[in-house]
Short mmCIF file of C-alpha atoms in Angstrom, two decimals:
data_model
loop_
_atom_site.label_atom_id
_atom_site.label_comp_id
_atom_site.label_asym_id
_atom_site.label_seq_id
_atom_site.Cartn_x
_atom_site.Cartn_y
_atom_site.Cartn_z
CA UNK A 1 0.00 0.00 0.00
CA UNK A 2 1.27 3.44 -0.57
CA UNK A 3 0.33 7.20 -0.06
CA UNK A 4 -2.51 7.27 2.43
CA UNK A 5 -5.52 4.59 2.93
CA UNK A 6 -8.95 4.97 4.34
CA UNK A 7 -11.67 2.09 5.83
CA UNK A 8 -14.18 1.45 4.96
CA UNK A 9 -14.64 3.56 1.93
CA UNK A 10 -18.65 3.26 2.33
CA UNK A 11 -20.61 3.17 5.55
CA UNK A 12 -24.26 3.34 6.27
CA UNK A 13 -25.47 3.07 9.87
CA UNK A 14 -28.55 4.01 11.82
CA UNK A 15 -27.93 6.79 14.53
CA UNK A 16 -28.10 4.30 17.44
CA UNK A 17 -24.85 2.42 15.83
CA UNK A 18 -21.21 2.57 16.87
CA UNK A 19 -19.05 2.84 14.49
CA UNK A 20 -14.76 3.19 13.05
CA UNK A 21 -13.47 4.84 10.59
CA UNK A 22 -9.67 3.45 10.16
CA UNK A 23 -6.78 5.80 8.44
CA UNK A 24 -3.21 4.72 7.59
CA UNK A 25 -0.48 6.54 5.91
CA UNK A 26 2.69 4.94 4.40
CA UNK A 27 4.62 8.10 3.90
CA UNK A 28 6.58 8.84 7.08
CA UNK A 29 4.57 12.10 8.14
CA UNK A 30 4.08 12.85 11.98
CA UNK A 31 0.87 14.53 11.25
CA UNK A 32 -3.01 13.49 10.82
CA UNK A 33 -5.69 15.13 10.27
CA UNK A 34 -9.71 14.42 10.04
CA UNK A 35 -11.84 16.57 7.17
CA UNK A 36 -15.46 16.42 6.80
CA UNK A 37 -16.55 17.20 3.33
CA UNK A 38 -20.39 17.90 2.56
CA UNK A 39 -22.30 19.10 -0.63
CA UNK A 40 -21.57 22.91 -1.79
CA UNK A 41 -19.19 23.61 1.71
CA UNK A 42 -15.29 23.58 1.94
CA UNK A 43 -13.21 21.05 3.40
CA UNK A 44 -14.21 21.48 7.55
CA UNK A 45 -10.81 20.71 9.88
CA UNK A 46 -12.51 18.28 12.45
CA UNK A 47 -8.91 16.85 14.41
CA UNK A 48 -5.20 17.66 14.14
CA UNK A 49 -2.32 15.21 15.63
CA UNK A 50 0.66 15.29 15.69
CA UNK A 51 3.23 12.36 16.88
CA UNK A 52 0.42 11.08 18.19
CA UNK A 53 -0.90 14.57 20.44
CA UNK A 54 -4.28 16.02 19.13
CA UNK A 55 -3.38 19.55 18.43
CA UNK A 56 -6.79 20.65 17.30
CA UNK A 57 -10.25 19.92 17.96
CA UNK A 58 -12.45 22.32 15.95
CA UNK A 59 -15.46 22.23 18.19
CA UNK A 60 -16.44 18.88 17.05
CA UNK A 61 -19.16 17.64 18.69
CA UNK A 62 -18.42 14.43 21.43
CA UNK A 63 -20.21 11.83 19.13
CA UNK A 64 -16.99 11.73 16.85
CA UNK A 65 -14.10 10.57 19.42
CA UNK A 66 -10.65 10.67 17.56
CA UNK A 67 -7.53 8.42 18.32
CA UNK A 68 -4.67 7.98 17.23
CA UNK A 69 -2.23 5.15 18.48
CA UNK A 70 0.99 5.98 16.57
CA UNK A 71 2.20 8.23 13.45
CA UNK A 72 0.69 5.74 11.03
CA UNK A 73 -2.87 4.91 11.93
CA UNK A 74 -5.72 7.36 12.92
CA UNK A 75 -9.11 6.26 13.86
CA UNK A 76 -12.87 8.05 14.21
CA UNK A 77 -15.23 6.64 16.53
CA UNK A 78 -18.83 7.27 15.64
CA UNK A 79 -21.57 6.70 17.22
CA UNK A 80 -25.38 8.04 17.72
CA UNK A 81 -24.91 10.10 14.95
CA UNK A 82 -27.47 12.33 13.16
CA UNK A 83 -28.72 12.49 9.80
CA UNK A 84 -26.52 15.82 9.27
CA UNK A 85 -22.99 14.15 10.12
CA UNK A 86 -23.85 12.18 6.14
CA UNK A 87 -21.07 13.49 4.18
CA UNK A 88 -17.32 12.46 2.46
CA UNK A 89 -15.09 11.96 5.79
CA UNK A 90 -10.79 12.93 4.40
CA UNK A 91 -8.06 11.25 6.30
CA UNK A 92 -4.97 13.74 5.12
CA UNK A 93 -1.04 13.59 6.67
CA UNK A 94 1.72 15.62 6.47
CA UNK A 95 4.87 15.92 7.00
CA UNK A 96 6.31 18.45 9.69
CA UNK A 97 8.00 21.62 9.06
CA UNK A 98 7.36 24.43 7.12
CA UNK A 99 4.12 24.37 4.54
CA UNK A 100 4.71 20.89 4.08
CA UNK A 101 1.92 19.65 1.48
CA UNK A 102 -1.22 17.78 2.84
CA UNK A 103 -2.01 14.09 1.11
CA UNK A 104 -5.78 12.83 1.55
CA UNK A 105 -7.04 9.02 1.37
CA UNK A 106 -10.15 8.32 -0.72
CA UNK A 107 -12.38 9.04 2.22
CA UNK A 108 -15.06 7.28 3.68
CA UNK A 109 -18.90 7.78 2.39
CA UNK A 110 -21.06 8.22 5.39
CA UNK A 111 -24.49 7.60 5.45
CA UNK A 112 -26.65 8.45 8.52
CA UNK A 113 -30.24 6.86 8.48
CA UNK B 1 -10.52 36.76 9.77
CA UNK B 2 -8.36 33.90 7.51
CA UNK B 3 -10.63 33.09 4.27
CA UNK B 4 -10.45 31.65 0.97
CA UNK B 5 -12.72 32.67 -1.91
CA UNK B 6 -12.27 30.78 -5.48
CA UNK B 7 -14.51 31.89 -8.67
CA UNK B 8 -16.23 30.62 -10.48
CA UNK B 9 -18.29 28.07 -9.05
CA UNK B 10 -18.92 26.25 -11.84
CA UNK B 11 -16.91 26.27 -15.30
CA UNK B 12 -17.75 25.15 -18.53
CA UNK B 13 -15.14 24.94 -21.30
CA UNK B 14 -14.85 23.39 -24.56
CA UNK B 15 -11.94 21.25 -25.20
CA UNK B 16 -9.31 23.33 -26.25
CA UNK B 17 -10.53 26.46 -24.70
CA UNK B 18 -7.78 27.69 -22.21
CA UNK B 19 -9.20 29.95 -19.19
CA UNK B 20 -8.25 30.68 -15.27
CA UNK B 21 -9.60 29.63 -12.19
CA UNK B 22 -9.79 32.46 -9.23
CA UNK B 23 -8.71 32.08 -5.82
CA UNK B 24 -8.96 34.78 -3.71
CA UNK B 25 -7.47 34.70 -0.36
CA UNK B 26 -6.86 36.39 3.09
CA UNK B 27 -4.43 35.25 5.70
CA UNK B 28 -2.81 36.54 8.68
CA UNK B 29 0.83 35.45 7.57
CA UNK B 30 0.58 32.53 4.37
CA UNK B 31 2.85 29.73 4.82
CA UNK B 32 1.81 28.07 1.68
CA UNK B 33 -1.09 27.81 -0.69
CA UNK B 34 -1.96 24.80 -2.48
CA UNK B 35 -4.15 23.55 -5.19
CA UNK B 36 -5.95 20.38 -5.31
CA UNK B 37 -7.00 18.34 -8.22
CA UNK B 38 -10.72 16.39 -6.46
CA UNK B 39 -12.94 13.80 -8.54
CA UNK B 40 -16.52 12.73 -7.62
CA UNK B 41 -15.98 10.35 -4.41
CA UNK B 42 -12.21 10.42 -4.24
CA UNK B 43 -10.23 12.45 -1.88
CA UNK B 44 -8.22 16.00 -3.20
CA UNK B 45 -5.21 15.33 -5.44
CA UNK B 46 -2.41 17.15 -4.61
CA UNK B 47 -1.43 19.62 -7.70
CA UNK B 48 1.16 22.50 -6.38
CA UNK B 49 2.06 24.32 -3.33
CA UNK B 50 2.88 28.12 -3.95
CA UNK B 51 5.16 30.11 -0.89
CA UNK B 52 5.70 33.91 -2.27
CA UNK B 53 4.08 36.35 -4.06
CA UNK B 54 5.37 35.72 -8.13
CA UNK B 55 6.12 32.02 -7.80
CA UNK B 56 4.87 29.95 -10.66
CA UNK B 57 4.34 26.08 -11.11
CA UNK B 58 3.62 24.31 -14.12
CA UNK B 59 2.47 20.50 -14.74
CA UNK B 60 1.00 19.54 -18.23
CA UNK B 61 -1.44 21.99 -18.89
CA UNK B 62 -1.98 23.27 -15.33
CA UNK B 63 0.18 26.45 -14.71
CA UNK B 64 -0.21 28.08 -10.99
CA UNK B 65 1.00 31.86 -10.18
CA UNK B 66 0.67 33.39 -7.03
CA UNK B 67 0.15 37.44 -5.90
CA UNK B 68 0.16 39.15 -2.42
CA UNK B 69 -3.49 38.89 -2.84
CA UNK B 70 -4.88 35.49 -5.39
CA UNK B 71 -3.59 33.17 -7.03
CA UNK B 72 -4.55 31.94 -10.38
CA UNK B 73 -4.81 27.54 -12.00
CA UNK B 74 -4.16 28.78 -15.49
CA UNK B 75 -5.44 25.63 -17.81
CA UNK B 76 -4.41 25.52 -21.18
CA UNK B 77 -6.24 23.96 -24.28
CA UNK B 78 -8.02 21.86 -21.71
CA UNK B 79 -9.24 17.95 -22.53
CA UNK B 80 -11.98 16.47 -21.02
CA UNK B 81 -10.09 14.41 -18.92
CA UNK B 82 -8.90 17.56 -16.61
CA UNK B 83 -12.82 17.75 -15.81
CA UNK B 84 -12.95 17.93 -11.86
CA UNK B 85 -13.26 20.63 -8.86
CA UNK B 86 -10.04 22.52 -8.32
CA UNK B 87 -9.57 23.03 -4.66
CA UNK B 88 -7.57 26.03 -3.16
CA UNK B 89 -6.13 26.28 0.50
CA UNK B 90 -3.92 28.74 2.55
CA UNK B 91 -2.06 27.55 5.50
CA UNK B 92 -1.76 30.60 8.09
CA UNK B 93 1.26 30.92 10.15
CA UNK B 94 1.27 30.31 13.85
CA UNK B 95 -1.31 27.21 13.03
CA UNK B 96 -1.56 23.52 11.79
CA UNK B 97 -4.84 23.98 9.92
CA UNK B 98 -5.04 24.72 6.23
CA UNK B 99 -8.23 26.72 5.51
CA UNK B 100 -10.13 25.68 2.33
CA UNK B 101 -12.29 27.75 -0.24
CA UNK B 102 -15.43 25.62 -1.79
CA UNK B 103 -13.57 24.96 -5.26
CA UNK B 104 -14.38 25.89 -9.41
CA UNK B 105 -15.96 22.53 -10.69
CA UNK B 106 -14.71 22.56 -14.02
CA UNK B 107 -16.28 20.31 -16.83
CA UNK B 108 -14.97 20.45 -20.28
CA UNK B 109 -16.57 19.10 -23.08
CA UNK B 110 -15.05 17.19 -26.69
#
């Protein structure tokens, strides 16, 4: 595997299910990132880590619980989600220093029913 | 406030027919700015990273200048295979975030 990978790339689940969303990147980077990516809006920053410290949380609400065990892998725990939380979820890594570029995985389709 | 504003929203070219995509930006301090390449479903494709005002980057028929103020995705005698949304993003100083605009969906026809 190279570049960065995302599981599952499609999810549905009702909003009284618990689910992962898995991220691993095969380029060295120390830093992660979560996007959420719905219809007609820009890419919204959900989590930042880096070496393994979350560095951002923009005001994301509690029912997405990041975590991130080591450099390579970065997880999202759903669960009781809401219809609104549907939408394109971007895994993304970086390496540190400087504008260093972002690379995204194919993201995960998320359907809330 | 930082913010990113690209124009249009929507482009429709025929093949051959070279034009620019806007982005517009403001930042307190720019580290970087970068354009992404997106198709329906997939994640952003990473195209060029600009750092100063009067850099330029080319790559096939994708040429990428940058001012104080915008920057510009010049395309040249586009095919229909560069049909996609073109994503622009700033990365502040003093942060780790890079802030996004909503992207020119671009569809160009034989």
């Amino acid at each position: 595997e190279t570049g960065v990978t995302q599981t599952p790339r499609h999810l549905v689940m009702g909003m009284t299910n618990k689910k992962s969303l898995k991220c691993e990147q095969h380029l060295g980077h120390n830093a992660m990132y979560w996007y959420k990516q719905s219809a007609k809006k820009p890419l919204e920053l959900m989590f930042v880590y880096n070496f393994k410290e979350q560095t951002e949380n923009n005001s994301v609400p509690s029912r997405f619980s990041p975590e991130c065990p080591n450099s390579s892998h970065l997880f999202l725990h759903l669960h009781t989600l809401q219809p609104e939380d549907s939408a394109l979820y971007l895994c993304a890594s970086r390496g540190t220093g400087g504008a260093d570029t972002q690379y995204f995985g194919p993201g995960t389709r998320l359907t809330v029913l | 406030e930082d913010q990113v504003t690209q124009s249009p929203e929507a482009l429709r070219l025929q093949e051959g027919e070279s034009s620019s995509l806007n982005c517009s930006y403001t930042v307190s301090g720019l580290r970087g700015l970068f354009w992404y390449r997106q198709d329906p479903g997939k994640g952003p494709e990473f195209l060029f990273t600009l750092y100063s005002a009067g850099e330029e980057k080319e790559k096939e028929r994708l040429k990428a200048t940058l001012t104080k103020k915008e920057s510009f995705l010049h395309i040249t005698a586009p095919k229909p295979e560069d049909s996609a949304t073109y994503l622009c993003a700033v990365h502040p100083a003093n942060t780790d975030k890079l802030i996004f605009g909503t992207g020119t969906r671009l569809q160009v026809f034989p």
